[in-house]
Amino acid sequence: MNMRSSTALLAAIFMLVCPALPVSALELNVSTVCDKSLFIDLGPSFEIVSNRFDDSSKGMISNDITISDTAQAGSAYVSVMTIFDRILSMMNPDALSGLFLSAVIEAVGEEGHREIGQWTALDSRGRNVSVTTMKAANESERMPGGIYNISVWNLDSRTYILMASSFDENNTTQIIKTLTIS
């Protein structure tokens, strides 16, 4: 057997044996961002006046949307939050929604806003969403009478909605009931 044949034989054996040898694989969770469609069924006088993407928070990204009504005063701020923090994503989604709601109520309470009521609405999946009615320290064009409603609910284990709405209860309920992302 000449040298060239020996080299070819060794190369062939090496190519057959190497795939059978154990090789350590690398595995890592990665987060990706993809576009989805948001749907809210409101009347023709409603419009989205701002839409801002925010990736400055560690562990989450959000799309912050402001909805206004050209027929009446008031607005709604809707933040679609996607959680990718490992610890937060392991929490029960309903418990995390409650934690977010408590944190928001505490934060606005420190600014002099006070809780004046609570009610529930059904979301697009037929689940109860807690809504807290607040009274702001000052009235503004976006907040007639200084009254607004805060709610937080989850659409799935990673997607959460935080909403502050100064629309009436019917329009606020309609947003909660019809908001879907697909």
mmCIF file of N, CA, C and O in Angstrom, residues 40-43 46 72 119-122 131 149 163 165-178:
data_model
loop_
_atom_site.group_PDB
_atom_site.id
_atom_site.type_symbol
_atom_site.label_atom_id
_atom_site.label_comp_id
_atom_site.label_asym_id
_atom_site.label_seq_id
_atom_site.Cartn_x
_atom_site.Cartn_y
_atom_site.Cartn_z
ATOM 1 N N ILE A 40 -58.026 46.598 18.092
ATOM 2 C CA ILE A 40 -58.966 47.104 19.098
ATOM 3 C C ILE A 40 -60.181 47.600 18.336
ATOM 4 O O ILE A 40 -60.058 48.411 17.418
ATOM 5 N N ASP A 41 -61.360 47.131 18.718
ATOM 6 C CA ASP A 41 -62.591 47.492 18.020
ATOM 7 C C ASP A 41 -63.261 48.670 18.725
ATOM 8 O O ASP A 41 -63.991 48.502 19.696
ATOM 9 N N LEU A 42 -62.980 49.873 18.236
ATOM 10 C CA LEU A 42 -63.596 51.094 18.750
ATOM 11 C C LEU A 42 -64.289 51.806 17.591
ATOM 12 O O LEU A 42 -64.101 51.452 16.429
ATOM 13 N N GLY A 43 -65.050 52.827 17.882
ATOM 14 C CA GLY A 43 -65.777 53.560 16.845
ATOM 15 C C GLY A 43 -64.878 54.345 15.913
ATOM 16 O O GLY A 43 -63.671 54.467 16.131
ATOM 17 N N PHE A 46 -62.224 57.264 16.968
ATOM 18 C CA PHE A 46 -61.008 56.958 17.713
ATOM 19 C C PHE A 46 -59.820 56.849 16.761
ATOM 20 O O PHE A 46 -59.961 56.377 15.639
ATOM 21 N N GLN A 72 -64.806 63.345 21.605
ATOM 22 C CA GLN A 72 -64.934 63.713 23.016
ATOM 23 C C GLN A 72 -63.552 63.780 23.661
ATOM 24 O O GLN A 72 -62.587 63.249 23.129
ATOM 25 N N TRP A 119 -63.527 47.879 39.577
ATOM 26 C CA TRP A 119 -64.512 47.117 38.838
ATOM 27 C C TRP A 119 -63.788 46.114 37.957
ATOM 28 O O TRP A 119 -62.561 46.100 37.917
ATOM 29 N N THR A 120 -64.522 45.250 37.288
ATOM 30 C CA THR A 120 -63.895 44.261 36.411
ATOM 31 C C THR A 120 -64.529 44.320 35.027
ATOM 32 O O THR A 120 -65.673 44.747 34.868
ATOM 33 N N ALA A 121 -63.754 43.896 34.051
ATOM 34 C CA ALA A 121 -64.224 43.779 32.671
ATOM 35 C C ALA A 121 -63.678 42.456 32.130
ATOM 36 O O ALA A 121 -62.680 41.940 32.635
ATOM 37 N N LEU A 122 -64.316 41.924 31.114
ATOM 38 C CA LEU A 122 -63.839 40.693 30.486
ATOM 39 C C LEU A 122 -62.906 41.026 29.332
ATOM 40 O O LEU A 122 -63.197 41.911 28.527
ATOM 41 N N VAL A 131 -59.912 46.472 37.163
ATOM 42 C CA VAL A 131 -59.738 47.865 36.762
ATOM 43 C C VAL A 131 -59.854 48.723 38.023
ATOM 44 O O VAL A 131 -60.793 48.566 38.799
ATOM 45 N N ASN A 149 -58.851 55.247 34.650
ATOM 46 C CA ASN A 149 -58.857 53.838 35.046
ATOM 47 C C ASN A 149 -57.528 53.198 34.684
ATOM 48 O O ASN A 149 -56.983 53.450 33.606
ATOM 49 N N MET A 163 -52.797 49.551 30.818
ATOM 50 C CA MET A 163 -53.613 50.606 30.231
ATOM 51 C C MET A 163 -54.019 51.620 31.296
ATOM 52 O O MET A 163 -54.415 51.253 32.398
ATOM 53 N N SER A 165 -56.714 54.692 31.125
ATOM 54 C CA SER A 165 -57.731 55.246 30.236
ATOM 55 C C SER A 165 -58.585 56.279 30.958
ATOM 56 O O SER A 165 -59.123 56.005 32.031
ATOM 57 N N SER A 166 -58.724 57.440 30.335
ATOM 58 C CA SER A 166 -59.656 58.432 30.873
ATOM 59 C C SER A 166 -60.964 58.430 30.084
ATOM 60 O O SER A 166 -61.815 59.301 30.279
ATOM 61 N N PHE A 167 -61.123 57.447 29.194
ATOM 62 C CA PHE A 167 -62.416 57.267 28.525
ATOM 63 C C PHE A 167 -63.434 56.784 29.557
ATOM 64 O O PHE A 167 -63.068 56.305 30.637
ATOM 65 N N ASP A 168 -64.710 56.857 29.203
ATOM 66 C CA ASP A 168 -65.745 56.370 30.109
ATOM 67 C C ASP A 168 -65.627 54.846 30.266
ATOM 68 O O ASP A 168 -64.855 54.179 29.570
ATOM 69 N N GLU A 169 -66.417 54.313 31.188
ATOM 70 C CA GLU A 169 -66.337 52.881 31.478
ATOM 71 C C GLU A 169 -66.670 52.025 30.259
ATOM 72 O O GLU A 169 -66.050 50.986 30.044
ATOM 73 N N ASN A 170 -67.637 52.456 29.437
ATOM 74 C CA ASN A 170 -68.003 51.673 28.247
ATOM 75 C C ASN A 170 -66.842 51.567 27.256
ATOM 76 O O ASN A 170 -66.559 50.482 26.743
ATOM 77 N N ASN A 171 -66.185 52.684 26.950
ATOM 78 C CA ASN A 171 -65.063 52.644 26.008
ATOM 79 C C ASN A 171 -63.843 51.936 26.590
ATOM 80 O O ASN A 171 -63.138 51.228 25.869
ATOM 81 N N THR A 172 -63.598 52.119 27.884
ATOM 82 C CA THR A 172 -62.498 51.413 28.535
ATOM 83 C C THR A 172 -62.752 49.902 28.495
ATOM 84 O O THR A 172 -61.857 49.125 28.163
ATOM 85 N N THR A 173 -63.987 49.505 28.790
ATOM 86 C CA THR A 173 -64.362 48.087 28.715
ATOM 87 C C THR A 173 -64.198 47.555 27.302
ATOM 88 O O THR A 173 -63.712 46.433 27.105
ATOM 89 N N GLN A 174 -64.572 48.349 26.306
ATOM 90 C CA GLN A 174 -64.452 47.921 24.909
ATOM 91 C C GLN A 174 -62.995 47.676 24.512
ATOM 92 O O GLN A 174 -62.692 46.724 23.789
ATOM 93 N N ILE A 175 -62.097 48.510 25.005
ATOM 94 C CA ILE A 175 -60.671 48.294 24.718
ATOM 95 C C ILE A 175 -60.230 46.960 25.335
ATOM 96 O O ILE A 175 -59.605 46.131 24.681
ATOM 97 N N ILE A 176 -60.556 46.748 26.610
ATOM 98 C CA ILE A 176 -60.168 45.506 27.288
ATOM 99 C C ILE A 176 -60.776 44.290 26.581
ATOM 100 O O ILE A 176 -60.100 43.289 26.354
ATOM 101 N N LYS A 177 -62.031 44.391 26.216
ATOM 102 C CA LYS A 177 -62.763 43.269 25.615
ATOM 103 C C LYS A 177 -62.262 42.899 24.219
ATOM 104 O O LYS A 177 -62.256 41.722 23.859
ATOM 105 N N THR A 178 -61.816 43.895 23.451
ATOM 106 C CA THR A 178 -61.500 43.611 22.044
ATOM 107 C C THR A 178 -60.017 43.635 21.702
ATOM 108 O O THR A 178 -59.652 43.261 20.585
#
